[in-house]
mmCIF file of N, CA and C in Angstrom:
data_model
loop_
_atom_site.group_PDB
_atom_site.id
_atom_site.type_symbol
_atom_site.label_atom_id
_atom_site.label_comp_id
_atom_site.label_asym_id
_atom_site.label_seq_id
_atom_site.Cartn_x
_atom_site.Cartn_y
_atom_site.Cartn_z
ATOM 1 N N UNK R 1 -49.469 3.276 24.378
ATOM 2 C CA UNK R 1 -48.496 2.961 23.115
ATOM 3 C C UNK R 1 -49.865 1.972 22.097
ATOM 4 N N UNK R 2 -49.473 1.955 20.609
ATOM 5 C CA UNK R 2 -50.053 1.123 20.309
ATOM 6 C C UNK R 2 -49.440 -0.011 19.567
ATOM 7 N N UNK R 3 -49.877 -0.888 19.403
ATOM 8 C CA UNK R 3 -49.292 -2.795 19.269
ATOM 9 C C UNK R 3 -49.466 -2.177 17.681
ATOM 10 N N UNK R 4 -48.009 -1.589 16.768
ATOM 11 C CA UNK R 4 -48.474 -2.304 15.190
ATOM 12 C C UNK R 4 -48.675 -3.551 14.933
ATOM 13 N N UNK R 5 -47.979 -4.377 16.089
ATOM 14 C CA UNK R 5 -48.007 -6.068 14.687
ATOM 15 C C UNK R 5 -49.149 -6.376 15.881
ATOM 16 N N UNK R 6 -50.671 -5.883 16.657
ATOM 17 C CA UNK R 6 -51.408 -7.098 16.750
ATOM 18 C C UNK R 6 -51.786 -8.125 15.805
ATOM 19 N N UNK R 7 -51.750 -8.662 16.982
ATOM 20 C CA UNK R 7 -52.403 -10.479 15.584
ATOM 21 C C UNK R 7 -54.057 -9.975 15.305
ATOM 22 N N UNK R 8 -53.878 -10.157 13.835
ATOM 23 C CA UNK R 8 -55.517 -9.566 13.632
ATOM 24 C C UNK R 8 -55.975 -10.898 12.748
ATOM 25 N N UNK R 9 -56.396 -11.398 12.926
ATOM 26 C CA UNK R 9 -57.467 -12.639 11.997
ATOM 27 C C UNK R 9 -57.221 -12.433 10.917
ATOM 28 N N UNK R 10 -57.064 -13.910 10.014
ATOM 29 C CA UNK R 10 -57.625 -13.443 8.151
ATOM 30 C C UNK R 10 -59.003 -13.320 8.084
ATOM 31 N N UNK R 11 -59.153 -13.148 6.990
ATOM 32 C CA UNK R 11 -60.404 -12.748 6.395
ATOM 33 C C UNK R 11 -60.656 -13.663 5.776
ATOM 34 N N UNK R 12 -61.943 -14.360 6.029
ATOM 35 C CA UNK R 12 -62.328 -15.490 6.136
ATOM 36 C C UNK R 12 -62.696 -16.132 4.947
ATOM 37 N N UNK R 13 -62.605 -16.727 4.283
ATOM 38 C CA UNK R 13 -62.783 -17.091 2.009
ATOM 39 C C UNK R 13 -64.488 -17.740 3.004
ATOM 40 N N UNK R 14 -64.824 -17.310 1.646
ATOM 41 C CA UNK R 14 -66.366 -17.980 1.908
ATOM 42 C C UNK R 14 -65.999 -19.433 1.359
ATOM 43 N N UNK R 15 -66.484 -20.735 1.809
ATOM 44 C CA UNK R 15 -66.813 -22.204 1.944
ATOM 45 C C UNK R 15 -66.855 -22.029 -0.151
ATOM 46 N N UNK R 16 -67.664 -22.011 -0.758
ATOM 47 C CA UNK R 16 -67.633 -21.900 -2.166
ATOM 48 C C UNK R 16 -67.294 -21.243 -3.107
ATOM 49 N N UNK R 17 -65.535 -20.495 -2.478
ATOM 50 C CA UNK R 17 -64.667 -20.084 -2.839
ATOM 51 C C UNK R 17 -63.121 -21.864 -3.038
ATOM 52 N N UNK R 18 -63.209 -22.600 -2.365
ATOM 53 C CA UNK R 18 -62.488 -23.489 -2.219
ATOM 54 C C UNK R 18 -63.349 -24.999 -2.819
ATOM 55 N N UNK R 19 -64.712 -24.883 -2.706
ATOM 56 C CA UNK R 19 -64.788 -25.899 -3.667
ATOM 57 C C UNK R 19 -64.537 -26.068 -4.693
ATOM 58 N N UNK R 20 -64.165 -28.416 -4.621
ATOM 59 C CA UNK R 20 -63.522 -28.354 -5.733
ATOM 60 C C UNK R 20 -62.283 -28.445 -5.527
ATOM 61 N N UNK R 21 -61.846 -27.136 -5.155
ATOM 62 C CA UNK R 21 -60.086 -27.092 -5.209
ATOM 63 C C UNK R 21 -58.948 -28.422 -5.428
ATOM 64 N N UNK R 22 -59.314 -29.192 -4.215
ATOM 65 C CA UNK R 22 -58.985 -30.112 -4.607
ATOM 66 C C UNK R 22 -58.826 -31.676 -4.957
ATOM 67 N N UNK R 23 -59.763 -31.140 -5.141
ATOM 68 C CA UNK R 23 -59.968 -32.881 -6.204
ATOM 69 C C UNK R 23 -59.774 -32.410 -7.929
ATOM 70 N N UNK R 24 -59.592 -30.658 -7.855
ATOM 71 C CA UNK R 24 -58.543 -30.157 -9.459
ATOM 72 C C UNK R 24 -57.302 -30.554 -9.273
ATOM 73 N N UNK R 25 -56.907 -30.240 -8.239
ATOM 74 C CA UNK R 25 -55.296 -30.468 -8.282
ATOM 75 C C UNK R 25 -55.017 -32.010 -8.268
ATOM 76 N N UNK R 26 -56.354 -32.602 -7.213
ATOM 77 C CA UNK R 26 -55.682 -34.059 -7.709
ATOM 78 C C UNK R 26 -55.834 -34.873 -8.261
ATOM 79 N N UNK R 27 -55.901 -33.801 -10.144
ATOM 80 C CA UNK R 27 -56.370 -34.508 -10.791
ATOM 81 C C UNK R 27 -55.632 -34.382 -11.963
ATOM 82 N N UNK R 28 -55.363 -32.790 -11.711
ATOM 83 C CA UNK R 28 -54.338 -32.245 -12.291
ATOM 84 C C UNK R 28 -52.733 -33.180 -11.859
ATOM 85 N N UNK R 29 -51.987 -33.353 -10.519
ATOM 86 C CA UNK R 29 -51.234 -34.545 -10.322
ATOM 87 C C UNK R 29 -50.880 -35.525 -10.993
ATOM 88 N N UNK R 30 -52.151 -35.569 -11.647
ATOM 89 C CA UNK R 30 -52.600 -37.251 -12.380
ATOM 90 C C UNK R 30 -52.150 -37.367 -13.190
ATOM 91 N N UNK R 31 -52.927 -36.529 -14.429
ATOM 92 C CA UNK R 31 -52.549 -36.221 -15.311
ATOM 93 C C UNK R 31 -50.768 -35.495 -15.345
ATOM 94 N N UNK R 32 -50.207 -35.240 -14.952
ATOM 95 C CA UNK R 32 -48.968 -34.537 -14.680
ATOM 96 C C UNK R 32 -48.754 -35.803 -15.056
ATOM 97 N N UNK R 33 -48.464 -36.713 -13.916
ATOM 98 C CA UNK R 33 -47.941 -37.840 -13.659
ATOM 99 C C UNK R 33 -48.016 -39.183 -15.748
ATOM 100 N N UNK R 34 -49.045 -38.852 -16.051
ATOM 101 C CA UNK R 34 -48.932 -40.076 -17.274
ATOM 102 C C UNK R 34 -48.949 -39.327 -18.002
ATOM 103 N N UNK R 35 -48.509 -37.599 -18.676
ATOM 104 C CA UNK R 35 -47.702 -37.037 -19.368
ATOM 105 C C UNK R 35 -46.224 -37.008 -19.293
ATOM 106 N N UNK R 36 -45.423 -36.899 -17.513
ATOM 107 C CA UNK R 36 -44.497 -37.079 -17.641
ATOM 108 C C UNK R 36 -43.596 -38.811 -17.880
ATOM 109 N N UNK R 37 -44.819 -39.425 -17.482
ATOM 110 C CA UNK R 37 -44.698 -41.513 -17.718
ATOM 111 C C UNK R 37 -44.249 -41.170 -19.619
ATOM 112 N N UNK R 38 -45.233 -40.531 -20.032
ATOM 113 C CA UNK R 38 -44.921 -40.946 -21.848
ATOM 114 C C UNK R 38 -44.025 -40.355 -22.246
ATOM 115 N N UNK R 39 -43.852 -39.336 -21.668
ATOM 116 C CA UNK R 39 -42.129 -38.536 -22.196
ATOM 117 C C UNK R 39 -41.120 -39.191 -21.875
ATOM 118 N N UNK R 40 -41.086 -39.888 -21.115
ATOM 119 C CA UNK R 40 -40.120 -40.437 -20.146
ATOM 120 C C UNK R 40 -40.168 -42.172 -21.254
ATOM 121 N N UNK R 41 -41.234 -42.732 -21.081
ATOM 122 C CA UNK R 41 -41.314 -43.938 -22.501
ATOM 123 C C UNK R 41 -40.616 -43.756 -23.974
ATOM 124 N N UNK R 42 -40.966 -42.562 -24.215
ATOM 125 C CA UNK R 42 -41.526 -42.284 -26.222
ATOM 126 C C UNK R 42 -39.069 -41.927 -25.466
ATOM 127 N N UNK R 43 -38.708 -41.409 -24.597
ATOM 128 C CA UNK R 43 -37.091 -41.142 -24.919
ATOM 129 C C UNK R 43 -36.701 -42.112 -24.257
ATOM 130 N N UNK R 44 -37.103 -43.549 -24.187
ATOM 131 C CA UNK R 44 -36.342 -44.970 -23.602
ATOM 132 C C UNK R 44 -35.997 -44.865 -24.958
ATOM 133 N N UNK R 45 -37.487 -45.149 -25.398
ATOM 134 C CA UNK R 45 -37.013 -46.104 -26.527
ATOM 135 C C UNK R 45 -36.312 -45.542 -27.882
ATOM 136 N N UNK R 46 -36.183 -44.040 -27.799
ATOM 137 C CA UNK R 46 -35.565 -43.301 -29.138
ATOM 138 C C UNK R 46 -33.931 -43.616 -28.817
ATOM 139 N N UNK R 47 -33.706 -43.681 -27.010
ATOM 140 C CA UNK R 47 -32.305 -43.472 -26.138
ATOM 141 C C UNK R 47 -32.105 -45.129 -26.461
ATOM 142 N N UNK R 48 -33.003 -46.204 -26.173
ATOM 143 C CA UNK R 48 -32.835 -47.405 -26.890
ATOM 144 C C UNK R 48 -31.977 -47.720 -28.863
ATOM 145 N N UNK R 49 -32.572 -47.408 -29.131
ATOM 146 C CA UNK R 49 -32.865 -47.620 -30.405
ATOM 147 C C UNK R 49 -31.699 -46.811 -31.101
ATOM 148 N N UNK R 50 -31.351 -45.317 -30.768
ATOM 149 C CA UNK R 50 -30.269 -44.893 -31.373
ATOM 150 C C UNK R 50 -29.090 -45.124 -30.976
ATOM 151 N N UNK R 51 -28.635 -45.769 -29.766
ATOM 152 C CA UNK R 51 -27.112 -46.077 -29.053
ATOM 153 C C UNK R 51 -27.517 -48.064 -28.720
ATOM 154 N N UNK R 52 -28.210 -48.782 -29.026
ATOM 155 C CA UNK R 52 -28.384 -50.338 -29.242
ATOM 156 C C UNK R 52 -28.150 -51.228 -27.670
ATOM 157 N N UNK R 53 -28.757 -50.212 -27.097
ATOM 158 C CA UNK R 53 -28.917 -50.701 -26.095
ATOM 159 C C UNK R 53 -28.509 -49.991 -25.164
ATOM 160 N N UNK R 54 -27.212 -49.694 -25.585
ATOM 161 C CA UNK R 54 -25.972 -48.740 -24.466
ATOM 162 C C UNK R 54 -26.977 -48.111 -23.297
ATOM 163 N N UNK R 55 -27.489 -47.170 -23.898
ATOM 164 C CA UNK R 55 -28.129 -45.602 -22.996
ATOM 165 C C UNK R 55 -29.133 -46.988 -21.664
ATOM 166 N N UNK R 56 -29.712 -47.559 -21.853
ATOM 167 C CA UNK R 56 -29.790 -48.260 -20.543
ATOM 168 C C UNK R 56 -29.319 -47.860 -19.396
ATOM 169 N N UNK R 57 -27.826 -48.390 -19.347
ATOM 170 C CA UNK R 57 -27.363 -47.107 -18.348
ATOM 171 C C UNK R 57 -27.521 -46.071 -17.687
ATOM 172 N N UNK R 58 -28.000 -45.623 -18.369
ATOM 173 C CA UNK R 58 -28.656 -43.625 -17.831
ATOM 174 C C UNK R 58 -30.109 -43.683 -18.134
ATOM 175 N N UNK R 59 -30.836 -44.558 -18.690
ATOM 176 C CA UNK R 59 -32.323 -44.630 -18.444
ATOM 177 C C UNK R 59 -32.722 -44.495 -17.221
ATOM 178 N N UNK R 60 -32.403 -45.502 -15.919
ATOM 179 C CA UNK R 60 -32.885 -45.349 -14.338
ATOM 180 C C UNK R 60 -33.086 -43.985 -14.041
ATOM 181 N N UNK R 61 -32.293 -42.977 -13.918
ATOM 182 C CA UNK R 61 -33.215 -41.533 -13.725
ATOM 183 C C UNK R 61 -33.639 -40.591 -13.919
ATOM 184 N N UNK R 62 -33.893 -41.360 -16.034
ATOM 185 C CA UNK R 62 -34.138 -40.324 -16.872
ATOM 186 C C UNK R 62 -35.988 -39.704 -16.197
ATOM 187 N N UNK R 63 -36.749 -40.400 -15.445
ATOM 188 C CA UNK R 63 -37.836 -40.422 -14.979
ATOM 189 C C UNK R 63 -37.775 -39.029 -13.707
ATOM 190 N N UNK R 64 -37.236 -38.655 -12.852
ATOM 191 C CA UNK R 64 -36.490 -37.629 -12.072
ATOM 192 C C UNK R 64 -35.574 -36.453 -12.721
ATOM 193 N N UNK R 65 -35.597 -36.671 -13.774
ATOM 194 C CA UNK R 65 -35.332 -35.936 -14.741
ATOM 195 C C UNK R 65 -36.137 -35.008 -15.790
ATOM 196 N N UNK R 66 -36.828 -36.184 -16.370
ATOM 197 C CA UNK R 66 -37.300 -35.834 -16.693
ATOM 198 C C UNK R 66 -38.542 -35.056 -16.072
ATOM 199 N N UNK R 67 -39.433 -35.436 -15.030
ATOM 200 C CA UNK R 67 -39.914 -34.860 -14.518
ATOM 201 C C UNK R 67 -39.191 -33.288 -13.649
ATOM 202 N N UNK R 68 -38.736 -32.864 -13.042
ATOM 203 C CA UNK R 68 -37.902 -32.180 -13.275
ATOM 204 C C UNK R 68 -38.221 -30.993 -14.306
ATOM 205 N N UNK R 69 -37.275 -31.531 -15.034
ATOM 206 C CA UNK R 69 -37.724 -29.976 -16.775
ATOM 207 C C UNK R 69 -38.919 -29.829 -16.833
ATOM 208 N N UNK R 70 -40.099 -30.738 -16.548
ATOM 209 C CA UNK R 70 -41.777 -31.191 -16.988
ATOM 210 C C UNK R 70 -42.064 -29.690 -16.416
ATOM 211 N N UNK R 71 -41.866 -29.884 -14.512
ATOM 212 C CA UNK R 71 -42.198 -29.546 -14.208
ATOM 213 C C UNK R 71 -41.543 -27.990 -14.003
ATOM 214 N N UNK R 72 -40.144 -26.883 -14.579
ATOM 215 C CA UNK R 72 -39.741 -25.771 -14.183
ATOM 216 C C UNK R 72 -39.705 -25.314 -15.435
ATOM 217 N N UNK R 73 -40.669 -26.221 -16.158
ATOM 218 C CA UNK R 73 -40.563 -25.603 -17.523
ATOM 219 C C UNK R 73 -42.400 -24.765 -17.193
#
């Protein structure tokens, strides 16, 4: 009886196919961090000015909220 689920090794990728991927991914994460930080700073300034400082109560959780929607869109 043949085993339909026999363990077969995965196809090996060429080493040059993944060259530089890790560096580009880390750089992309750093760029995303900077962009989200700029968005949060802009939202902080606008909300502080528009609410005359009362927005300082909800500003601490603003960074994770903006990061969530930035990555979700």
